[in-house]
Amino acid sequence: APPAPAPAPSAAPSGAAEAPAAGPQEFGEEIVVTATRDARARRDATAAVTVISRGEIEQIPAKTADELLRSVPSFATFRQSSSLVADPSSQGMNLRGIGPSGVSRALVLMDGLPVNDPYGGWVYWRGIPRLDIERIEVAPGGSSAIYGNAALGGVTQIITRAPTPSTAEATASYGSFGSYQVGARASDVMGPVGLVVAGDLLQMATGYPVVSDGTRGPVDGNAESWAGTVTARAEAALSPELAVTARGGFFYEDENGGTQYTTAAARRAEYGGTVRWSPESAGTVELQLIGHAVDFKQDRARIAASPPPDAIPRTSETLAERQDVPAHDFGGALLWSRHPGALAAHHAVTIGLDARRTTGAMGSDQFPVVPPGATAPAPTALVRRDASGVQLAYGGFVQDVVDITPRVALQLALRYDGWQNQDGERVDRQQNGTVKTTPYADRTADQLSPKVGVRIRPFDALTLRAAAYRAFRAPTLNELYRPFQVGQVITDSNPNLGPERLQGAEVGFELTPLSAVTTRVTGFWNVLQDPIVNVTTGQNLRQRQNLGEARIRGAEADVEWRVVRNLTAAVGYTFVDPIVTSAPGQEALVGNQLPLDPRHRATASLLWDDLRRFAAMVQVRYVGPQFEDDQNQTRLGEFALLDVSARWRTTRHLDLVFGVENLLDKTYLVGHPGAVENIGQPRFIHAGVAVRTGT
């Protein structure tokens, strides 16, 4: 996924005024950059954008970024488990129900740079320090025309907070299941240079059960996790025309999925930077560089029940597989943009070129079953598998946002992408020492992605929007070469996968009849061609395959009402109808609903926001019924969760904070692989303090 332009370095001169305290904003004043890669007032954007502001971030009772984003009904991860206990490889993001999977079908950016894992496409949500988030922009809808690969279903962008002089903040909380979280952020401005260091540490020492009482056995314990991240960046305004940003960070995570041999670990280093040159009358030229070095490890268990007549479930556990997946990527982009000027009074033009190279290698030790009466596995049993490959992606685009009149804007974008899978190879070693090497032929493919969007404001209170687009997602190295296991279900990789393609359109409106009330409604119709899905091939066996076509249509709506200055009510709802319309060789799947894709999602919240004294929030989240599998035989029921939070500013420098997620302690299913029922997070209480200096 190519990076998008980051906001200009915002280092302020020494002695600059302090940033204003967070507080209520008038609707329509927010500036967004994600929909068009250009800063515009939200109501002037050619696509609907949902914004989670800094004030909301401080109030939503969430411990991680994915929990925070669940307040947006169009947002979902593959499974509803919090990233506190979910395997990192299951944390793929989707928007508007565009084919949920462990691999994201939407792009995640931080200040314009990609966050998705380069090998697998999932997102390490716990690697995002919450204290450093200024706002989050969610822009659903096919966005490959300006962002390329991975933006199949839209883009979510995290905008970080600007450096401020001599500022320090810290939070500390303790909560249920032996959990504690510590966050810190320090910022300073020294002449033309702004510096920011931020970090977060979140550990859950005792954990909670993730297998339902009805399917638990003696091998099942509590899921525990440990994660920490630190990021740093320097922003320098070297002259009125030249600005430079450098950034780096490190993230680690260790997660236990509830049994001795169901574990995962990740280590990720990131580095990058931007150079922005803005000479008068020549537009803006920006060079971006980004890279990651990642190591993902995973253990998987073989769990058995006791034999009849006891038949106790999950009584014994042995190690089935141990994987180690190191990966590295490096990419860059060169962009030129020009705002309306004398030669093109109504045109905002952006032209970009980018490339990214990703390498990955999976090493998998297998621990096969020893047959009864034998002392070793069968001679032909697989004991080691190595698979590796290289993926090169490159592309270029041009976009013109034309302000035809102050009330009419037109977005025209066209992008070409190419990618190559190179040096693919699998090596299998059997118990008897036999080694089989399978090389995979290099493969090349390309894609042309257009987008047309229009925004019309017939009068000040009403904005109309419409768009049509094509988008795509190339298979990741993970899907091409890495098999995986969830419970007793094993899913094989497929080196012959092709890209997924999306064609879609949307139309909607934004209505502000009163300054305190805003209503947004968008209807969408998407056709997902050749989706990569996990197809059942046998008992507890699946394989990734490009399978036919799915039609995904629906609507999203939200209403925000500023009841009084400090009290805001909000309701959001997303309806999705995700139906398989073609499945060659699997005709029985036609008419089925896409797995783990509920038709109904909704949120409702009430926020009292006066951070000079006291703030509180009540939020209800609803997720409708869905199916675990492609055959629609295993159903997961609906659930609704109630969250509450409060924040009391005791002094200028000290806040007391309190939050409860799943206040009513609802038990709900988030997965049903095989005979196992995975349940979501129970009631989670946490309380602590937030301190600050220099504000």
XYZ file of C-alpha atoms in Angstrom:
695
model
C 0.000 0.000 0.000
C 1.607 3.254 -1.019
C 1.856 5.976 1.589
C -0.270 9.086 1.431
C 1.039 12.567 2.027
C 1.468 13.403 5.678
C 0.369 16.724 7.084
C 3.058 19.378 6.896
C 5.454 19.447 9.870
C 3.878 21.602 12.487
C 6.799 22.659 14.619
C 6.014 26.078 16.025
C 8.539 28.774 16.827
C 9.928 28.808 20.318
C 7.455 30.403 22.682
C 4.459 29.633 20.469
C 1.043 29.868 22.037
C -0.271 26.788 23.754
C -2.799 24.622 21.941
C -6.378 25.330 22.995
C -7.961 22.909 25.407
C -10.130 20.211 23.930
C -13.754 21.133 23.861
C -16.896 21.107 21.776
C -16.496 21.979 18.101
C -19.147 23.348 15.813
C -20.234 20.843 13.210
C -18.688 21.349 9.778
C -15.524 23.054 11.044
C -13.348 19.946 11.095
C -10.625 19.660 8.473
C -10.115 16.218 6.888
C -7.417 14.973 4.532
C -8.204 11.326 3.870
C -10.987 11.470 1.281
C -8.944 13.371 -1.332
C -5.370 13.439 0.082
C -5.906 17.178 0.479
C -6.965 19.255 3.479
C -10.627 20.283 3.213
C -13.463 21.106 5.548
C -15.316 17.887 6.241
C -18.569 19.060 4.696
C -16.660 20.123 1.538
C -15.192 16.652 0.965
C -16.477 14.672 -2.013
C -16.983 11.581 0.193
C -18.524 11.034 3.622
C -15.879 11.001 6.370
C -16.406 10.061 10.015
C -14.122 11.840 12.480
C -13.307 10.751 16.028
C -12.000 13.892 17.715
C -9.466 14.217 20.508
C -12.236 14.989 22.963
C -14.074 11.784 22.048
C -10.850 9.767 22.250
C -10.393 10.912 25.831
C -13.935 9.818 26.712
C -14.582 6.541 24.896
C -13.765 3.818 27.479
C -11.370 1.930 25.223
C -7.890 0.661 25.998
C -6.717 0.150 22.416
C -7.235 1.786 19.028
C -9.451 -1.013 17.669
C -11.767 -0.744 20.685
C -11.892 2.987 20.076
C -12.882 2.567 16.424
C -15.753 0.230 17.257
C -17.765 3.342 18.051
C -18.001 3.714 14.234
C -20.626 1.191 12.990
C -19.045 0.875 9.528
C -15.772 -0.266 11.120
C -15.104 -3.883 12.085
C -12.238 -6.260 12.633
C -12.417 -9.838 11.369
C -13.492 -11.128 14.764
C -15.141 -9.078 17.477
C -12.482 -9.998 20.058
C -10.477 -7.139 21.489
C -6.839 -7.042 20.392
C -6.064 -7.655 24.076
C -6.618 -11.368 23.470
C -7.097 -11.851 19.720
C -4.249 -13.305 17.714
C -2.628 -10.428 15.774
C -3.151 -12.299 12.489
C -6.946 -12.130 13.004
C -7.051 -8.334 13.325
C -7.856 -7.448 9.719
C -10.021 -4.347 9.294
C -12.979 -3.913 6.969
C -15.378 -1.043 6.282
C -19.032 -1.410 5.233
C -18.769 -5.196 5.382
C -16.373 -5.516 2.435
C -15.388 -9.142 2.975
C -14.150 -9.560 6.561
C -10.962 -11.603 6.892
C -7.770 -11.740 8.926
C -6.228 -9.639 6.166
C -7.476 -6.052 6.087
C -9.641 -5.046 3.163
C -9.131 -1.405 4.048
C -5.973 0.640 4.420
C -4.816 2.061 7.755
C -2.536 5.109 7.729
C -0.791 7.153 10.377
C 0.013 10.659 9.162
C -0.188 9.309 5.631
C 2.137 6.331 6.163
C 0.866 2.715 6.057
C 0.240 0.830 9.306
C -0.934 -2.547 7.914
C 1.535 -5.382 8.422
C 3.608 -5.698 5.220
C 3.506 -9.513 5.199
C -0.032 -10.279 6.309
C -2.045 -7.082 5.969
C -3.423 -7.197 9.520
C -3.009 -4.318 11.980
C -1.124 -4.216 15.283
C -3.676 -2.007 17.006
C -1.798 -1.994 20.299
C 1.195 -0.422 18.572
C -0.607 2.953 18.331
C -0.031 5.188 21.409
C -3.410 6.638 22.349
C -1.965 9.779 23.917
C -0.480 10.809 20.570
C -3.733 10.645 18.560
C -5.225 13.993 17.588
C -8.105 12.546 15.573
C -9.101 9.544 13.470
C -10.690 9.849 10.029
C -12.687 6.965 8.565
C -13.406 7.214 4.826
C -15.287 4.128 3.545
C -15.630 3.314 -0.135
C -13.203 2.051 -2.773
C -10.108 4.261 -2.626
C -7.527 2.488 -4.787
C -7.683 5.325 -7.321
C -5.616 7.493 -4.979
C -4.141 4.997 -2.486
C -3.588 1.859 -4.564
C -3.338 -1.632 -3.092
C -5.084 -2.422 0.227
C -7.558 0.499 -0.058
C -10.149 -1.881 -1.510
C -12.906 -0.922 0.940
C -11.700 2.460 2.149
C -9.147 4.168 4.359
C -8.802 4.862 8.067
C -6.212 7.490 8.953
C -4.796 8.359 12.366
C -3.565 11.936 12.651
C -1.040 12.526 15.418
C -0.869 15.559 17.688
C 1.374 18.462 16.749
C 4.455 19.251 18.859
C 3.953 21.880 21.553
C 6.550 23.605 23.744
C 7.606 21.903 26.995
C 4.629 19.581 27.296
C 4.464 16.279 29.141
C 1.515 13.975 29.774
C 1.075 10.588 31.415
C -1.737 8.213 32.243
C -1.808 5.234 34.579
C -4.697 2.899 35.258
C -5.417 -0.423 36.878
C -8.320 -2.684 36.084
C -9.960 -6.060 35.885
C -8.024 -9.271 35.256
C -4.802 -7.885 36.676
C -4.520 -5.314 33.929
C -2.573 -2.101 34.040
C -1.883 0.507 31.402
C 0.703 3.265 31.398
C 0.937 5.873 28.659
C 3.270 8.834 28.277
C 3.894 11.622 25.795
C 6.532 14.353 25.852
C 6.793 17.212 23.387
C 8.969 20.257 22.925
C 9.725 22.931 20.359
C 13.257 24.255 20.017
C 13.443 26.974 17.433
C 12.350 25.442 14.112
C 12.394 21.853 15.432
C 9.517 20.076 17.149
C 10.047 16.782 18.983
C 7.513 14.206 20.182
C 8.081 10.935 22.053
C 5.090 8.773 22.972
C 4.616 5.302 24.355
C 2.122 2.898 25.796
C 2.411 -0.219 27.970
C -0.620 -2.453 28.492
C -0.450 -5.755 30.319
C -3.183 -8.133 31.423
C -1.546 -10.430 33.935
C -4.350 -12.808 34.954
C -6.523 -12.548 31.843
C -10.036 -13.811 31.230
C -11.569 -16.933 29.611
C -12.130 -16.850 25.852
C -13.805 -20.267 25.537
C -17.425 -20.661 26.618
C -18.339 -22.747 29.651
C -20.070 -25.278 27.414
C -16.960 -26.069 25.350
C -14.208 -25.459 27.917
C -12.047 -28.302 29.133
C -9.136 -28.897 31.502
C -6.629 -27.463 29.000
C -8.371 -24.072 28.900
C -7.127 -21.234 31.054
C -7.382 -17.476 30.806
C -6.067 -15.469 27.866
C -3.258 -13.141 28.899
C -1.304 -10.514 27.004
C 1.572 -8.064 27.237
C 2.279 -5.247 24.783
C 4.334 -2.094 24.641
C 5.168 0.533 22.052
C 7.294 3.656 21.775
C 7.387 6.135 18.895
C 9.458 9.242 18.248
C 9.427 11.899 15.579
C 11.179 15.158 14.794
C 9.565 17.847 12.647
C 11.792 20.644 11.357
C 10.744 23.729 9.427
C 14.140 24.478 7.870
C 12.799 27.425 5.889
C 9.417 28.808 4.848
C 9.607 26.469 1.848
C 11.308 23.355 3.241
C 10.125 21.010 6.009
C 11.492 17.633 7.097
C 10.006 14.931 9.336
C 11.790 11.841 10.647
C 10.102 9.120 12.682
C 10.766 5.722 14.183
C 9.258 3.298 16.627
C 9.285 -0.149 18.177
C 6.411 -2.420 19.181
C 6.302 -5.744 20.982
C 3.433 -8.045 21.863
C 3.100 -11.418 23.562
C -0.313 -13.025 23.685
C -1.603 -16.257 25.196
C -4.855 -17.450 23.661
C -5.947 -19.456 26.675
C -3.950 -22.685 26.396
C -0.295 -23.573 26.793
C 0.295 -23.994 23.077
C -1.994 -21.282 21.696
C 0.294 -18.276 21.702
C 1.474 -15.473 19.452
C 4.236 -12.883 19.613
C 5.184 -9.944 17.427
C 8.135 -7.571 17.243
C 8.098 -4.631 14.852
C 10.531 -1.807 14.190
C 9.431 1.041 11.932
C 11.242 3.968 10.397
C 10.397 6.655 7.915
C 10.475 10.264 6.982
C 9.206 12.969 4.668
C 10.743 15.950 2.915
C 8.313 18.634 1.794
C 9.335 21.488 -0.501
C 6.783 24.216 -1.217
C 8.256 26.934 -3.421
C 5.973 29.790 -4.323
C 4.013 29.309 -7.562
C 5.402 25.772 -8.106
C 3.083 23.734 -5.892
C 4.330 21.258 -3.280
C 6.748 18.383 -3.821
C 6.913 15.677 -1.171
C 9.231 12.677 -0.856
C 8.216 9.937 1.596
C 10.115 6.887 2.787
C 8.779 4.126 5.055
C 10.036 0.737 6.221
C 9.258 -2.002 8.720
C 11.138 -4.987 10.102
C 8.688 -7.472 11.637
C 8.963 -10.872 13.284
C 5.736 -12.757 13.973
C 5.712 -16.023 15.942
C 2.853 -18.392 16.608
C 2.307 -21.706 18.414
C -0.713 -23.862 17.703
C -2.127 -26.748 19.734
C -3.624 -30.149 19.021
C -6.419 -30.576 21.544
C -8.294 -33.813 22.177
C -11.269 -34.921 24.243
C -11.277 -37.859 26.587
C -12.640 -41.083 25.068
C -16.121 -42.396 25.883
C -17.811 -42.926 28.241
C -16.385 -39.760 29.880
C -16.057 -37.781 26.623
C -14.876 -34.670 28.468
C -14.036 -31.943 25.917
C -10.540 -30.545 25.553
C -8.794 -32.735 28.126
C -5.324 -32.990 26.572
C -3.086 -30.680 24.572
C 0.061 -31.202 22.553
C 2.083 -28.819 20.421
C 1.013 -29.155 16.781
C 2.972 -26.393 15.047
C 5.435 -23.597 15.762
C 5.811 -20.809 13.208
C 8.326 -18.000 12.849
C 7.641 -15.394 10.157
C 10.228 -12.618 9.724
C 9.398 -9.970 7.133
C 10.716 -6.637 5.926
C 9.439 -3.950 3.642
C 10.712 -0.670 2.280
C 8.836 1.816 0.158
C 8.675 5.376 -0.984
C 6.492 7.890 -2.745
C 7.038 11.083 -4.674
C 4.065 13.437 -4.862
C 3.397 16.797 -6.434
C 0.319 18.817 -5.617
C -0.895 22.222 -6.556
C -3.738 24.134 -5.019
C -5.920 26.493 -7.033
C -3.914 29.385 -8.422
C -3.729 31.869 -11.247
C -3.276 29.275 -13.987
C -5.910 26.856 -12.704
C -8.206 28.859 -10.518
C -10.513 25.995 -9.587
C -8.261 22.922 -9.730
C -6.447 21.107 -6.901
C -4.187 18.639 -8.708
C -2.153 15.808 -7.176
C 0.220 13.505 -9.074
C 2.097 10.675 -7.398
C 4.444 7.748 -7.989
C 5.248 5.069 -5.415
C 6.827 1.654 -4.945
C 7.165 -0.891 -2.164
C 9.173 -4.104 -1.805
C 8.189 -6.747 0.758
C 10.081 -9.923 1.640
C 8.852 -12.639 3.965
C 9.817 -16.151 5.008
C 7.826 -18.630 7.069
C 9.575 -21.366 9.027
C 7.179 -23.932 10.474
C 8.131 -26.839 12.720
C 5.438 -29.522 12.642
C 4.809 -31.971 15.471
C 2.769 -34.770 13.884
C 0.721 -37.342 15.781
C 2.511 -40.543 16.765
C 0.387 -43.515 15.632
C -0.841 -45.927 18.340
C 1.852 -48.443 19.242
C 4.586 -46.446 17.468
C 7.441 -44.484 18.995
C 7.736 -41.898 16.215
C 5.550 -40.268 13.590
C 4.977 -41.990 10.258
C 8.049 -41.789 7.968
C 6.202 -39.582 5.477
C 4.784 -37.203 8.110
C 5.643 -33.534 7.564
C 7.993 -32.201 10.251
C 9.228 -28.925 8.727
C 7.952 -26.473 6.149
C 9.682 -23.341 4.881
C 8.010 -20.934 2.481
C 9.262 -17.587 1.238
C 8.700 -14.992 -1.421
C 9.121 -11.400 -2.539
C 6.407 -8.992 -3.593
C 7.079 -5.794 -5.510
C 4.292 -3.228 -5.890
C 4.453 0.024 -7.836
C 2.018 2.550 -9.193
C 1.150 6.080 -10.132
C -1.936 8.260 -10.056
C -3.340 11.629 -10.992
C -6.205 13.391 -9.243
C -7.988 16.649 -9.919
C -10.518 18.087 -7.485
C -12.351 20.804 -9.371
C -14.344 23.445 -7.511
C -16.660 24.191 -10.408
C -18.527 26.688 -8.269
C -18.469 27.282 -4.500
C -21.402 24.863 -4.324
C -20.211 22.147 -6.729
C -16.979 20.121 -6.585
C -15.874 17.257 -8.826
C -13.220 14.660 -7.999
C -11.548 12.826 -10.891
C -8.844 10.261 -10.161
C -7.106 7.531 -12.130
C -4.366 5.181 -10.955
C -2.295 2.402 -12.476
C -0.829 -0.340 -10.262
C 1.428 -3.249 -11.036
C 2.810 -5.950 -8.791
C 5.077 -8.963 -9.073
C 5.360 -12.085 -6.925
C 8.950 -13.254 -7.158
C 11.215 -16.025 -5.825
C 8.328 -17.995 -4.298
C 9.355 -21.357 -2.913
C 8.183 -24.034 -0.499
C 10.414 -26.666 1.076
C 8.841 -29.654 2.877
C 10.846 -32.038 5.055
C 9.411 -35.394 6.091
C 10.127 -37.496 9.173
C 12.332 -39.855 7.129
C 14.547 -36.982 5.969
C 13.054 -36.641 2.483
C 13.097 -33.035 1.275
C 10.772 -31.754 -1.430
C 11.345 -28.304 -2.918
C 8.521 -26.661 -4.844
C 9.443 -23.447 -6.676
C 6.629 -21.144 -7.735
C 6.712 -19.316 -11.033
C 7.016 -15.538 -10.896
C 3.684 -13.836 -11.522
C 2.850 -10.320 -12.685
C -0.461 -8.498 -12.697
C -1.748 -4.965 -12.986
C -4.846 -2.900 -12.335
C -6.387 0.358 -13.494
C -8.472 2.089 -10.817
C -10.677 5.091 -11.689
C -12.847 7.134 -9.339
C -15.368 9.895 -9.954
C -16.929 11.805 -7.079
C -19.156 14.837 -6.877
C -20.293 17.109 -4.077
C -23.225 19.501 -4.540
C -24.507 21.962 -1.967
C -27.835 23.325 -3.286
C -28.177 25.391 -0.104
C -26.093 25.791 3.027
C -27.930 23.195 5.125
C -27.755 20.378 2.547
C -24.783 18.626 0.938
C -25.253 15.891 -1.669
C -22.508 13.405 -2.549
C -22.100 10.622 -5.092
C -19.177 8.519 -6.285
C -18.350 5.568 -8.527
C -15.092 3.627 -8.338
C -13.050 0.544 -9.012
C -10.609 -0.798 -6.445
C -8.460 -3.864 -5.840
C -6.334 -5.786 -3.349
C -3.426 -8.025 -4.318
C -2.961 -11.229 -2.275
C -0.416 -10.875 0.500
C 2.608 -13.101 1.007
C 0.724 -14.485 3.995
C -2.182 -15.661 1.826
C 0.103 -16.995 -0.883
C 2.480 -19.018 1.268
C 1.447 -19.312 4.941
C -1.109 -21.873 6.259
C -2.687 -21.236 9.655
C -4.834 -22.902 12.303
C -7.773 -21.644 14.384
C -8.963 -24.155 16.957
C -9.102 -27.501 15.168
C -9.606 -25.907 11.731
C -6.552 -25.745 9.441
C -6.549 -23.350 6.480
C -3.987 -23.883 3.726
C -2.291 -21.183 1.658
C -2.568 -20.914 -2.117
C 0.292 -19.627 -4.327
C -2.074 -19.293 -7.293
C -4.284 -16.593 -5.799
C -5.132 -13.582 -7.912
C -6.238 -10.091 -6.877
C -9.633 -9.149 -5.508
C -11.454 -6.441 -7.451
C -14.266 -4.168 -6.380
C -16.685 -2.109 -8.445
C -19.033 0.143 -6.591
C -21.025 3.300 -6.256
C -22.490 5.336 -3.430
C -24.823 8.253 -3.004
C -25.740 10.194 0.089
C -26.515 13.471 1.776
C -25.536 15.534 4.798
C -28.269 17.684 6.301
C -27.764 20.407 8.910
C -31.162 22.055 9.343
C -29.984 23.538 12.640
C -26.429 24.367 13.652
C -26.642 21.791 16.466
C -27.961 18.839 14.414
C -26.225 16.982 11.598
C -27.619 13.964 9.745
C -25.615 11.907 7.257
C -26.973 9.053 5.144
C -25.086 7.101 2.463
C -26.309 4.180 0.390
C -23.756 1.935 -1.349
C -23.660 -0.923 -3.826
C -20.462 -2.934 -4.302
C -19.578 -6.009 -6.323
C -16.539 -7.885 -5.009
C -15.013 -10.050 -7.725
C -12.711 -13.011 -7.050
C -12.752 -12.502 -3.265
C -10.140 -14.462 -1.370
C -12.146 -16.638 1.004
C -11.524 -19.686 3.166
C -13.330 -22.516 1.347
C -14.201 -25.728 3.209
C -12.396 -28.649 1.546
C -12.849 -31.360 4.201
C -13.537 -31.964 7.860
C -11.722 -29.172 9.735
C -9.893 -28.320 6.485
C -10.119 -25.123 4.456
C -8.081 -23.411 1.735
C -7.802 -19.836 0.567
C -9.351 -19.496 -2.874
C -10.538 -16.792 -5.262
C -14.198 -17.627 -5.296
C -16.596 -16.105 -7.770
C -18.370 -12.909 -6.798
C -20.205 -11.277 -3.903
C -22.667 -8.407 -3.906
C -22.394 -6.099 -0.924
C -25.058 -3.437 -0.699
C -26.367 -1.408 2.174
C -26.594 1.954 3.854
C -25.021 3.830 6.730
C -26.532 6.679 8.692
C -25.598 8.804 11.664
C -27.134 11.689 13.540
C -25.281 14.076 15.859
C -27.211 16.454 18.065
C -25.609 19.076 20.264
C -28.425 19.172 22.823
C -26.753 21.969 24.773
C -23.226 23.304 24.537
C -21.665 20.471 26.535
C -24.091 17.625 25.829
C -23.982 15.654 22.576
C -26.157 12.731 21.527
C -25.150 10.525 18.596
C -26.661 7.528 16.845
C -25.021 5.517 14.058
C -26.271 2.541 12.061
C -24.866 0.439 9.225
C -26.866 -2.111 7.237
C -24.985 -4.513 4.959
C -26.384 -7.245 2.723
C -23.296 -9.353 1.803
C -24.423 -12.173 -0.505
C -22.389 -14.641 -2.586
C -23.680 -14.348 -6.153
C -21.228 -16.647 -7.947
C -19.063 -19.540 -6.718
C -17.739 -21.758 -9.543
C -17.257 -25.278 -8.275
C -19.002 -24.391 -5.004
C -22.537 -23.709 -6.277
C -24.038 -24.503 -2.873
C -22.521 -21.273 -1.562
C -24.521 -19.052 -3.950
C -27.042 -17.057 -1.941
C -25.105 -17.461 1.299
C -24.074 -14.559 3.470
C -20.340 -13.815 3.673
C -18.930 -15.262 6.907
C -18.415 -13.049 9.956
C -20.259 -10.195 8.234
C -23.326 -9.126 10.262
C -26.114 -7.319 8.468
C -26.718 -4.860 11.290
C -24.360 -2.740 13.394
C -25.340 0.246 15.490
C -24.029 2.570 18.184
C -25.690 5.174 20.358
C -23.918 7.512 22.756
C -24.526 10.404 25.094
C -21.512 12.584 25.915
C -21.226 15.333 28.493
C -18.021 17.147 27.578
C -16.744 19.939 29.797
C -13.104 19.023 30.318
C -12.529 22.053 32.507
C -14.541 20.229 35.167
C -16.197 16.931 34.360
C -16.928 14.689 31.376
C -18.911 11.463 31.106
C -20.062 9.133 28.363
C -22.596 6.338 27.970
C -22.405 4.206 24.840
C -24.345 1.213 23.533
C -22.928 -0.955 20.741
C -25.037 -3.506 18.862
C -23.826 -6.240 16.486
C -26.371 -8.382 14.659
C -26.256 -12.136 14.010
C -23.698 -13.525 11.582
C -22.255 -16.808 10.324
C -18.877 -18.287 11.242
C -18.412 -20.307 8.051
C -18.847 -19.990 4.293
C -21.558 -22.689 4.304
C -23.687 -20.651 6.766
C -24.108 -23.632 9.075
C -22.660 -22.099 12.234
C -24.506 -19.028 13.465
C -23.235 -16.440 15.938
C -26.002 -14.613 17.755
C -26.571 -10.898 18.127
C -25.366 -8.928 21.125
C -25.491 -5.436 22.605
C -22.885 -4.011 24.974
C -23.103 -1.047 27.337
C -19.975 1.026 28.099
C -19.641 3.971 30.477
C -16.813 6.342 31.360
C -16.139 9.469 33.406
C -13.319 11.988 33.689
C -12.998 14.539 36.490
C -10.494 17.364 36.231
C -9.496 17.862 39.865
C -6.799 20.436 39.121
C -5.208 22.033 36.076
C -2.698 19.188 35.973
C -4.584 16.135 37.266
C -7.627 14.165 36.048
C -9.251 11.124 37.587
C -10.535 8.675 34.961
C -12.897 5.713 35.162
C -14.373 3.329 32.607
C -16.410 0.153 32.373
C -16.793 -1.864 29.185
C -19.600 -4.406 28.910
C -21.163 -3.008 32.068
C -23.912 -5.658 32.150
C -21.354 -8.485 31.786
C -22.979 -9.861 28.645
C -21.682 -13.240 27.412
C -21.501 -13.264 23.602
C -19.902 -15.340 20.864
C -17.178 -13.862 18.653
C -16.144 -17.078 16.913
C -17.068 -20.733 16.554
C -14.175 -22.563 14.843
C -14.917 -26.279 14.901
C -16.441 -27.372 18.199
C -15.054 -24.423 20.157
C -17.129 -21.395 21.129
C -15.008 -18.266 21.556
C -16.546 -15.561 23.726
C -15.896 -11.830 23.904
C -14.575 -9.608 26.649
C -16.557 -9.774 29.922
C -17.154 -6.763 32.161
C -13.909 -4.793 32.266
C -13.465 -2.070 34.912
C -10.460 0.249 34.886
C -9.630 3.440 36.738
C -6.631 5.707 37.002
C -5.135 9.153 36.662
C -4.025 11.460 33.856
C -1.417 14.123 34.564
C -0.056 16.908 32.375
C 2.389 19.761 32.481
C 2.832 22.727 30.188
C -0.851 22.988 29.170
